[in-house]
Short mmCIF file of C-alpha atoms in Angstrom, two decimals:
data_model
loop_
_atom_site.label_atom_id
_atom_site.label_comp_id
_atom_site.label_asym_id
_atom_site.label_seq_id
_atom_site.Cartn_x
_atom_site.Cartn_y
_atom_site.Cartn_z
CA UNK A 1 -23.06 -22.32 -9.44
CA UNK A 2 -21.74 -21.30 -12.86
CA UNK A 3 -22.55 -17.61 -12.28
CA UNK A 4 -20.88 -17.67 -8.88
CA UNK A 5 -17.69 -19.25 -10.23
CA UNK A 6 -17.60 -16.77 -13.10
CA UNK A 7 -17.86 -13.80 -10.74
CA UNK A 8 -15.17 -15.23 -8.47
CA UNK A 9 -12.94 -15.74 -11.50
CA UNK A 10 -13.34 -12.11 -12.49
CA UNK A 11 -12.43 -10.98 -8.97
CA UNK A 12 -9.38 -13.28 -8.94
CA UNK A 13 -8.14 -11.84 -12.23
CA UNK A 14 -8.64 -8.29 -10.95
CA UNK A 15 -6.78 -9.17 -7.74
CA UNK A 16 -3.87 -10.79 -9.62
CA UNK A 17 -3.53 -7.75 -11.87
CA UNK A 18 -2.81 -5.50 -8.90
CA UNK A 19 -0.38 -7.85 -7.15
CA UNK A 20 2.49 -6.72 -9.39
CA UNK A 21 4.17 -3.42 -8.59
CA UNK A 22 2.58 -0.40 -10.24
CA UNK A 23 5.10 1.32 -12.51
CA UNK A 24 5.36 5.01 -13.39
CA UNK A 25 4.22 4.16 -16.93
CA UNK A 26 1.14 2.37 -15.52
CA UNK A 27 0.26 5.54 -13.62
CA UNK A 28 0.70 7.78 -16.66
CA UNK A 29 -1.24 5.52 -19.01
CA UNK A 30 -4.09 5.18 -16.52
CA UNK A 31 -4.84 8.93 -16.34
CA UNK A 32 -6.79 11.33 -18.55
CA UNK A 33 -5.57 14.72 -19.72
CA UNK A 34 -8.66 16.32 -18.12
CA UNK A 35 -10.81 15.09 -15.19
CA UNK A 36 -14.15 13.51 -16.07
CA UNK A 37 -15.67 15.11 -12.94
CA UNK A 38 -14.35 18.26 -11.33
CA UNK A 39 -13.38 18.34 -7.66
CA UNK A 40 -10.69 20.05 -5.59
CA UNK A 41 -8.38 17.91 -3.44
CA UNK A 42 -6.42 20.80 -1.94
CA UNK A 43 -6.18 19.95 1.80
CA UNK A 44 -7.89 23.16 2.93
CA UNK A 45 -10.71 22.62 0.43
CA UNK A 46 -11.11 18.98 1.44
CA UNK A 47 -11.38 20.00 5.11
CA UNK A 48 -13.91 22.73 4.31
CA UNK A 49 -16.00 20.42 2.13
CA UNK A 50 -15.99 17.64 4.70
CA UNK A 51 -17.15 19.99 7.44
CA UNK A 52 -19.92 21.28 5.16
CA UNK A 53 -21.06 17.74 4.33
CA UNK A 54 -20.98 16.71 8.00
CA UNK A 55 -23.15 19.70 8.88
CA UNK A 56 -25.64 19.05 6.09
CA UNK A 57 -25.96 15.33 6.85
CA UNK A 58 -26.18 15.56 10.64
CA UNK A 59 -28.69 18.43 10.43
CA UNK A 60 -30.70 16.80 7.67
CA UNK A 61 -34.48 16.71 8.05
CA UNK A 62 -36.69 15.31 5.26
CA UNK A 63 -38.21 18.14 3.25
CA UNK A 64 -41.84 19.05 3.88
CA UNK A 65 -41.92 18.21 7.57
CA UNK A 66 -44.33 15.26 7.11
CA UNK A 67 -41.80 12.44 7.30
CA UNK A 68 -39.73 11.52 10.38
CA UNK A 69 -36.92 9.85 8.39
CA UNK A 70 -35.94 9.33 4.78
CA UNK A 71 -35.40 5.73 3.69
CA UNK A 72 -32.57 4.89 1.31
CA UNK A 73 -32.44 1.38 -0.18
CA UNK A 74 -29.08 -0.08 -1.24
CA UNK A 75 -29.62 -3.05 -3.56
CA UNK A 76 -26.88 -5.33 -4.83
CA UNK A 77 -25.29 -8.75 -4.76
CA UNK A 78 -23.47 -10.21 -1.76
CA UNK A 79 -19.97 -8.79 -1.35
CA UNK A 80 -20.33 -5.66 -3.48
CA UNK A 81 -20.09 -3.33 -0.48
CA UNK A 82 -23.59 -2.50 0.77
CA UNK A 83 -22.86 -3.06 4.46
CA UNK A 84 -19.34 -1.68 4.00
CA UNK A 85 -20.83 1.58 2.74
CA UNK A 86 -22.98 1.85 5.88
CA UNK A 87 -19.88 1.24 8.00
CA UNK A 88 -17.87 3.75 5.95
CA UNK A 89 -20.57 6.39 6.30
CA UNK A 90 -20.61 5.86 10.06
CA UNK A 91 -16.81 6.15 10.24
CA UNK A 92 -16.79 9.29 8.09
CA UNK A 93 -19.41 10.84 10.37
CA UNK A 94 -17.37 9.84 13.41
CA UNK A 95 -20.42 8.07 14.82
CA UNK A 96 -22.04 4.65 15.03
CA UNK A 97 -25.05 2.79 13.65
CA UNK A 98 -27.57 0.24 14.86
CA UNK A 99 -28.81 -2.65 12.73
CA UNK A 100 -32.53 -3.23 13.19
CA UNK A 101 -34.23 -6.65 13.24
CA UNK A 102 -34.57 -8.04 9.73
CA UNK A 103 -33.47 -10.92 7.52
CA UNK A 104 -30.51 -11.91 5.37
CA UNK A 105 -32.38 -10.64 2.32
CA UNK A 106 -33.44 -7.28 3.76
CA UNK A 107 -32.30 -5.27 6.77
CA UNK A 108 -32.09 -1.65 7.88
CA UNK A 109 -29.55 0.45 9.75
CA UNK A 110 -30.05 3.54 11.87
CA UNK A 111 -27.02 5.82 11.65
CA UNK A 112 -26.41 7.96 14.74
CA UNK A 113 -24.78 11.30 15.46
CA UNK A 114 -21.63 11.57 17.59
CA UNK A 115 -23.80 12.02 20.72
CA UNK A 116 -25.83 8.88 19.95
CA UNK A 117 -28.85 10.72 18.57
CA UNK A 118 -30.52 8.93 15.66
CA UNK A 119 -30.10 10.85 12.40
CA UNK A 120 -33.12 11.54 10.20
CA UNK A 121 -32.55 8.78 7.67
CA UNK A 122 -32.50 5.00 7.44
CA UNK A 123 -30.05 3.04 5.27
CA UNK A 124 -31.66 -0.24 4.21
CA UNK A 125 -29.99 -2.96 2.17
CA UNK A 126 -31.44 -5.72 0.04
CA UNK A 127 -29.92 -8.79 -1.60
CA UNK A 128 -32.15 -8.32 -4.61
CA UNK A 129 -29.79 -8.90 -7.54
CA UNK A 130 -28.67 -12.49 -6.98
CA UNK A 131 -30.32 -15.38 -8.85
CA UNK A 132 -33.14 -16.97 -6.85
CA UNK A 133 -31.05 -20.08 -6.12
CA UNK A 134 -28.23 -17.96 -4.68
CA UNK A 135 -30.14 -16.08 -2.00
CA UNK A 136 -31.78 -13.52 -4.25
CA UNK A 137 -35.42 -12.46 -4.07
CA UNK A 138 -37.99 -11.89 -6.78
CA UNK A 139 -38.45 -8.51 -8.42
CA UNK A 140 -42.04 -8.60 -7.12
CA UNK A 141 -40.70 -8.66 -3.57
CA UNK A 142 -38.27 -5.84 -4.36
CA UNK A 143 -41.35 -3.93 -5.52
CA UNK A 144 -43.00 -4.71 -2.18
CA UNK A 145 -39.99 -3.22 -0.39
CA UNK A 146 -40.15 -0.09 -2.55
CA UNK A 147 -43.86 0.30 -1.80
CA UNK A 148 -43.36 -0.18 1.95
CA UNK A 149 -45.20 -3.48 2.27
CA UNK A 150 -42.27 -5.35 3.84
CA UNK A 151 -42.24 -5.36 7.65
CA UNK A 152 -39.66 -6.72 10.08
CA UNK A 153 -41.12 -10.24 10.16
CA UNK A 154 -41.79 -10.48 6.41
CA UNK A 155 -40.89 -13.91 5.00
CA UNK A 156 -39.38 -13.93 1.52
CA UNK A 157 -40.51 -17.07 -0.30
CA UNK A 158 -38.44 -18.90 -2.88
CA UNK A 159 -41.38 -20.27 -4.86
CA UNK A 160 -43.76 -17.35 -5.01
CA UNK A 161 -43.84 -13.68 -4.09
CA UNK A 162 -45.03 -13.06 -0.53
CA UNK A 163 -48.39 -11.34 -0.35
CA UNK A 164 -50.61 -10.87 2.68
CA UNK A 165 -48.46 -13.21 4.77
CA UNK A 166 -46.67 -12.55 8.03
CA UNK A 167 -45.01 -9.15 8.07
CA UNK A 168 -46.83 -7.89 4.98
CA UNK A 169 -48.11 -4.32 5.49
CA UNK A 170 -51.38 -3.90 3.64
CA UNK A 171 -51.54 -0.15 4.08
CA UNK A 172 -47.99 1.17 4.38
CA UNK A 173 -47.28 4.70 5.49
CA UNK A 174 -45.06 7.10 3.55
CA UNK A 175 -42.34 6.42 6.17
CA UNK A 176 -42.41 2.69 5.27
CA UNK A 177 -41.71 3.33 1.59
CA UNK A 178 -38.36 3.77 -0.13
CA UNK A 179 -37.53 7.37 -1.05
CA UNK A 180 -34.29 6.74 -2.98
CA UNK A 181 -33.06 3.54 -4.64
CA UNK A 182 -29.32 2.92 -5.00
CA UNK A 183 -27.89 0.11 -7.15
CA UNK A 184 -24.57 -1.03 -5.66
CA UNK A 185 -22.12 -2.35 -8.26
CA UNK A 186 -18.44 -3.31 -8.08
CA UNK A 187 -16.18 -1.24 -10.32
CA UNK A 188 -13.72 -4.09 -10.97
CA UNK A 189 -16.41 -6.46 -12.31
CA UNK A 190 -18.52 -3.98 -14.29
CA UNK A 191 -17.60 -5.49 -17.64
CA UNK A 192 -18.88 -8.94 -16.62
CA UNK A 193 -22.51 -8.19 -15.78
CA UNK A 194 -24.57 -11.12 -17.07
CA UNK A 195 -27.64 -10.76 -19.28
CA UNK A 196 -29.80 -12.21 -16.49
CA UNK A 197 -28.55 -9.58 -14.04
CA UNK A 198 -29.15 -6.80 -16.57
CA UNK A 199 -32.67 -8.09 -17.09
CA UNK A 200 -33.35 -8.16 -13.36
CA UNK A 201 -32.04 -4.61 -12.89
CA UNK A 202 -34.22 -3.40 -15.77
CA UNK A 203 -37.28 -5.00 -14.18
CA UNK A 204 -36.53 -3.27 -10.87
CA UNK A 205 -35.96 0.01 -12.70
CA UNK A 206 -39.40 -0.26 -14.28
CA UNK A 207 -40.94 -0.65 -10.81
CA UNK A 208 -38.99 2.33 -9.44
CA UNK A 209 -39.85 4.49 -12.46
CA UNK A 210 -43.53 3.64 -12.06
CA UNK A 211 -43.38 4.75 -8.42
CA UNK A 212 -41.34 7.87 -9.23
CA UNK A 213 -38.48 6.79 -6.94
CA UNK A 214 -35.13 8.43 -7.83
CA UNK A 215 -32.31 6.03 -8.74
CA UNK A 216 -28.56 6.33 -8.19
CA UNK A 217 -25.62 3.98 -8.65
CA UNK A 218 -22.93 3.43 -6.02
CA UNK A 219 -19.79 2.23 -7.81
CA UNK A 220 -17.70 0.56 -5.10
CA UNK A 221 -14.10 -0.64 -4.71
CA UNK A 222 -12.74 1.85 -7.23
CA UNK A 223 -9.23 1.28 -5.89
CA UNK A 224 -9.39 -2.33 -7.14
CA UNK A 225 -10.31 -1.19 -10.66
CA UNK A 226 -7.45 1.21 -11.40
CA UNK A 227 -3.75 1.13 -10.40
CA UNK A 228 -3.52 4.93 -10.27
CA UNK A 229 -6.52 5.17 -7.94
CA UNK A 230 -5.16 2.35 -5.80
CA UNK A 231 -1.92 4.31 -5.49
CA UNK A 232 -3.60 7.68 -4.93
CA UNK A 233 -7.35 7.98 -4.38
CA UNK A 234 -7.41 11.65 -5.40
CA UNK A 235 -6.73 10.54 -8.99
CA UNK A 236 -10.23 9.05 -9.15
CA UNK A 237 -11.68 11.73 -11.44
CA UNK A 238 -8.60 11.56 -13.70
CA UNK A 239 -8.76 7.77 -14.06
CA UNK A 240 -9.42 6.44 -17.58
CA UNK A 241 -10.66 3.14 -16.16
CA UNK A 242 -13.14 4.71 -13.74
CA UNK A 243 -14.35 7.13 -16.45
CA UNK A 244 -14.93 4.20 -18.83
CA UNK A 245 -16.71 2.13 -16.20
CA UNK A 246 -18.91 5.08 -15.24
CA UNK A 247 -19.83 5.58 -18.89
CA UNK A 248 -20.54 1.85 -19.24
CA UNK A 249 -22.90 1.87 -16.25
CA UNK A 250 -24.67 4.98 -17.55
CA UNK A 251 -25.32 3.32 -20.92
CA UNK A 252 -26.20 -0.07 -19.43
CA UNK A 253 -28.79 1.29 -16.99
CA UNK A 254 -29.78 4.38 -18.97
CA UNK A 255 -28.83 6.57 -16.00
CA UNK A 256 -27.09 9.98 -16.22
CA UNK A 257 -23.37 9.91 -15.41
CA UNK A 258 -24.06 12.51 -12.71
CA UNK A 259 -26.15 9.86 -10.89
CA UNK A 260 -23.19 7.47 -10.59
CA UNK A 261 -21.23 7.81 -7.34
CA UNK A 262 -17.77 6.17 -7.17
CA UNK A 263 -16.53 5.33 -3.68
CA UNK A 264 -13.84 3.48 -1.82
CA UNK A 265 -15.12 1.89 1.35
CA UNK A 266 -13.09 2.36 4.52
CA UNK A 267 -10.81 -0.43 5.71
CA UNK A 268 -11.05 -1.32 9.39
CA UNK A 269 -8.75 1.51 10.36
CA UNK A 270 -8.76 5.25 10.86
CA UNK A 271 -10.72 7.05 8.12
CA UNK A 272 -8.84 9.23 5.68
CA UNK A 273 -10.10 12.59 4.29
CA UNK A 274 -10.22 11.56 0.61
CA UNK A 275 -12.29 8.45 1.35
CA UNK A 276 -14.51 10.47 3.67
CA UNK A 277 -15.27 13.02 0.94
CA UNK A 278 -16.36 10.35 -1.56
CA UNK A 279 -18.53 8.53 1.00
CA UNK A 280 -20.13 11.65 2.47
CA UNK A 281 -20.74 13.12 -1.00
CA UNK A 282 -22.54 9.92 -2.02
CA UNK A 283 -24.60 9.86 1.19
CA UNK A 284 -25.62 13.51 0.87
CA UNK A 285 -26.58 12.94 -2.78
CA UNK A 286 -28.88 10.11 -1.65
CA UNK A 287 -30.57 12.37 0.90
CA UNK A 288 -30.91 15.16 -1.67
CA UNK A 289 -32.54 12.72 -4.11
CA UNK A 290 -34.94 11.53 -1.42
CA UNK A 291 -35.96 15.15 -0.83
CA UNK A 292 -36.60 15.51 -4.56
CA UNK A 293 -38.98 12.53 -4.39
CA UNK A 294 -40.82 13.99 -1.40
CA UNK A 295 -41.12 17.39 -3.07
CA UNK A 296 -42.68 15.77 -6.14
CA UNK A 297 -45.28 14.10 -3.91
CA UNK A 298 -46.33 17.50 -2.61
#
């Protein structure tokens, strides 16, 4: 209960900070002299890049020709934006998605093309970073997901890791395994990651490293972490706050800054080009990383 209240308190403080009107000085102080990641936001370039990303994602086929679909696992606490990212990706693609049978702890989504055809990747999500008493699952069960042992009817157990029970796949296929692991973290609460959460992430990282699974970080809700970005999303790579938070994540998880993908999830309205670019760039990076994993297997 203490951890939950602490996290809610952090979110409340972040929300209160942005309730006041953003001043011109706030905007100036929030920006760097040079961008921490280079990208063009010229309308023509944004349109061209979005069309290129749409083509690459909708035509994507896992490298090697031996796998029907790549599997991307999004892992994070409740409310950080895992499902919202799936929805945002679907909106950016101008398509839909279907949620497959699963559980509150682990479920998968099939994203479709505009004509309803299933695309060649699965976006799965796992509530693997909460404490056990708050709906989280053990790192051993996260390892089972990574290895492909977890089937649709798998029962996550609070007292002991599930092995050989209902839904446990003894001999998983390559298609059952995870090909890219993505930690989903909220930008606004990055400075308040508890020691227990850091320890759990490190344990999961050790499992992923042992299996050779590539790891990325999806840094969500960037607009809630910086007044300049909230005012204008295209300032994201000029934002001091986002640059600092990206650096903090890189050091905390020992992950290259280039593996950290900041995004703003779509509201329940018409998508906008800037949000689309961030979401589609992140999705394509996940698919590219999955291909890297499959190439290493060969």
